[in-house]
XYZ file of C-alpha atoms in Angstrom:
173
model
C -0.001 -3.283 2.958
C 1.799 -6.559 3.699
C 5.372 -6.829 2.505
C 5.826 -8.816 -0.701
C 9.605 -9.092 -0.814
C 11.989 -11.220 1.209
C 15.378 -9.494 1.251
C 18.454 -11.701 1.649
C 21.511 -9.633 2.634
C 25.039 -10.874 3.164
C 25.945 -11.277 6.873
C 29.357 -10.054 8.055
C 32.173 -12.521 8.593
C 31.353 -15.442 6.251
C 30.438 -15.393 2.580
C 28.026 -18.320 3.140
C 25.957 -16.524 5.776
C 23.055 -14.144 5.241
C 20.333 -12.200 6.953
C 16.756 -12.764 5.745
C 14.288 -9.926 6.286
C 10.573 -9.954 5.559
C 8.732 -6.982 7.061
C 9.447 -7.034 10.797
C 10.824 -10.571 10.686
C 14.628 -10.812 10.563
C 16.346 -14.198 10.766
C 19.776 -15.696 10.129
C 20.300 -17.861 7.034
C 22.845 -19.827 5.058
C 23.557 -19.317 1.374
C 25.896 -20.953 -1.120
C 29.318 -22.202 -0.063
C 30.854 -19.839 -2.683
C 28.787 -16.874 -1.460
C 26.761 -14.852 -3.989
C 27.208 -14.308 -7.717
C 25.673 -12.369 -10.565
C 26.822 -14.986 -13.073
C 25.352 -18.253 -11.804
C 26.639 -21.511 -13.263
C 25.589 -25.103 -12.582
C 27.618 -26.553 -9.743
C 29.415 -23.341 -8.737
C 28.013 -23.446 -5.150
C 26.925 -19.790 -5.375
C 23.570 -18.215 -4.625
C 22.361 -16.022 -7.535
C 22.131 -12.301 -6.838
C 18.674 -11.758 -8.271
C 14.993 -11.160 -7.612
C 13.213 -14.503 -7.838
C 9.482 -15.135 -7.457
C 8.231 -17.910 -5.221
C 6.364 -20.366 -7.419
C 5.292 -23.210 -5.055
C 6.664 -25.516 -2.431
C 7.097 -29.060 -1.168
C 6.752 -30.597 2.253
C 7.396 -33.874 4.027
C 3.853 -34.504 5.283
C 4.800 -37.175 7.764
C 7.119 -34.659 9.453
C 5.320 -31.351 9.031
C 1.659 -32.088 8.433
C -0.346 -29.197 7.073
C 1.427 -25.891 6.833
C -0.235 -22.505 7.377
C 0.564 -20.668 4.092
C -1.246 -19.367 1.068
C 1.676 -20.652 -1.097
C 0.744 -23.812 -3.060
C 2.545 -26.664 -1.293
C 2.685 -30.295 -2.479
C 3.434 -33.313 -0.362
C 6.718 -34.974 -1.390
C 6.451 -38.518 -2.627
C 9.292 -41.014 -2.825
C 9.406 -40.884 -6.629
C 9.915 -37.109 -6.837
C 13.256 -35.981 -8.229
C 14.653 -32.707 -9.543
C 16.734 -32.891 -12.748
C 20.073 -31.069 -12.555
C 21.560 -32.372 -15.812
C 22.032 -29.317 -18.083
C 21.818 -31.270 -21.365
C 18.553 -33.026 -20.424
C 15.196 -31.781 -21.734
C 13.900 -31.844 -18.113
C 16.737 -29.725 -16.774
C 15.674 -27.771 -13.654
C 12.289 -29.461 -13.524
C 10.492 -31.887 -11.253
C 10.732 -35.444 -12.640
C 9.670 -38.890 -11.475
C 11.735 -41.970 -10.676
C 13.067 -43.976 -12.332
C 15.102 -41.229 -14.029
C 18.510 -41.885 -15.581
C 19.929 -38.400 -15.814
C 21.616 -36.551 -12.879
C 19.072 -35.420 -10.299
C 18.374 -34.565 -6.670
C 15.980 -36.525 -4.529
C 13.229 -34.394 -3.124
C 12.548 -36.832 -0.276
C 15.888 -36.350 1.432
C 16.953 -38.095 4.630
C 18.828 -34.980 5.912
C 15.520 -33.041 6.396
C 16.672 -30.047 4.255
C 13.678 -30.361 1.942
C 11.127 -31.160 4.667
C 9.910 -27.655 3.696
C 11.279 -26.582 0.332
C 10.053 -23.532 -1.536
C 10.703 -23.254 -5.308
C 12.080 -19.928 -6.456
C 11.870 -18.959 -10.110
C 15.583 -19.207 -10.888
C 16.139 -20.555 -14.409
C 12.673 -22.138 -14.436
C 10.191 -20.027 -16.425
C 13.012 -19.124 -18.798
C 15.599 -21.947 -18.771
C 19.156 -21.824 -20.050
C 21.612 -24.696 -19.869
C 24.226 -24.467 -17.107
C 22.597 -21.441 -15.446
C 21.885 -23.387 -12.294
C 19.159 -25.687 -11.041
C 17.275 -26.493 -7.858
C 17.733 -23.044 -6.335
C 15.326 -23.423 -3.379
C 14.432 -21.694 -0.125
C 14.678 -24.620 2.283
C 15.631 -25.719 5.803
C 19.072 -25.238 7.273
C 21.820 -27.770 8.075
C 22.954 -27.832 11.738
C 25.366 -24.977 12.419
C 24.127 -22.990 9.435
C 26.444 -24.863 7.125
C 26.601 -23.464 3.542
C 24.191 -24.645 0.847
C 24.935 -25.552 -2.732
C 23.367 -22.243 -3.859
C 20.039 -22.105 -2.085
C 18.834 -19.898 0.783
C 18.224 -21.869 4.041
C 16.634 -20.987 7.362
C 15.712 -22.888 10.526
C 12.443 -24.789 10.789
C 11.171 -22.320 13.422
C 11.993 -19.368 11.215
C 10.443 -20.972 8.168
C 7.253 -21.512 10.135
C 7.289 -17.795 11.070
C 7.644 -16.804 7.414
C 5.251 -19.281 5.741
C 1.884 -17.636 6.751
C 2.997 -14.471 4.874
C 4.294 -16.107 1.719
C 2.271 -16.545 -1.465
C 2.873 -17.328 -5.088
C 4.675 -14.343 -6.535
C 6.422 -13.192 -3.296
C 9.858 -11.986 -4.351
C 13.070 -13.329 -2.813
C 15.659 -10.630 -3.513
C 19.270 -11.707 -2.936
C 21.471 -8.621 -2.659
């Protein structure tokens, strides 16, 4: 039986570093600048300690082309945004530009979302201020901390993708 859970464990030394394990694959990762938390709040910079299902993903097609994965992946367009305004009806949802409320651009210039997997944190059951845009995405140089996401290198993401499908669990310990 293939593994169905990605385990994200804290790495020794820095609260913003982690080890990602999926079956026999073990890779370094970055997590939130504030480390991990059981009480996630919007803007706290922490990665939620939880079990989150993978829902789908996004890719920059001009940079990555087709990806080998059974996970549903959509090509990012320039008008794709992610609402991070807790009081907005579209909080923690994909929205389209123009959009007046606070949001993140999905088509980022820093390449972090060139491959971006959506984890079910505060999505299927939303609550204001519980955190938004908690993704599994690509790393910054030097494994710099994220704003609360889990991030790995492009090479490691490509190793993981063929094994990931809708419903795969990402368990942050």
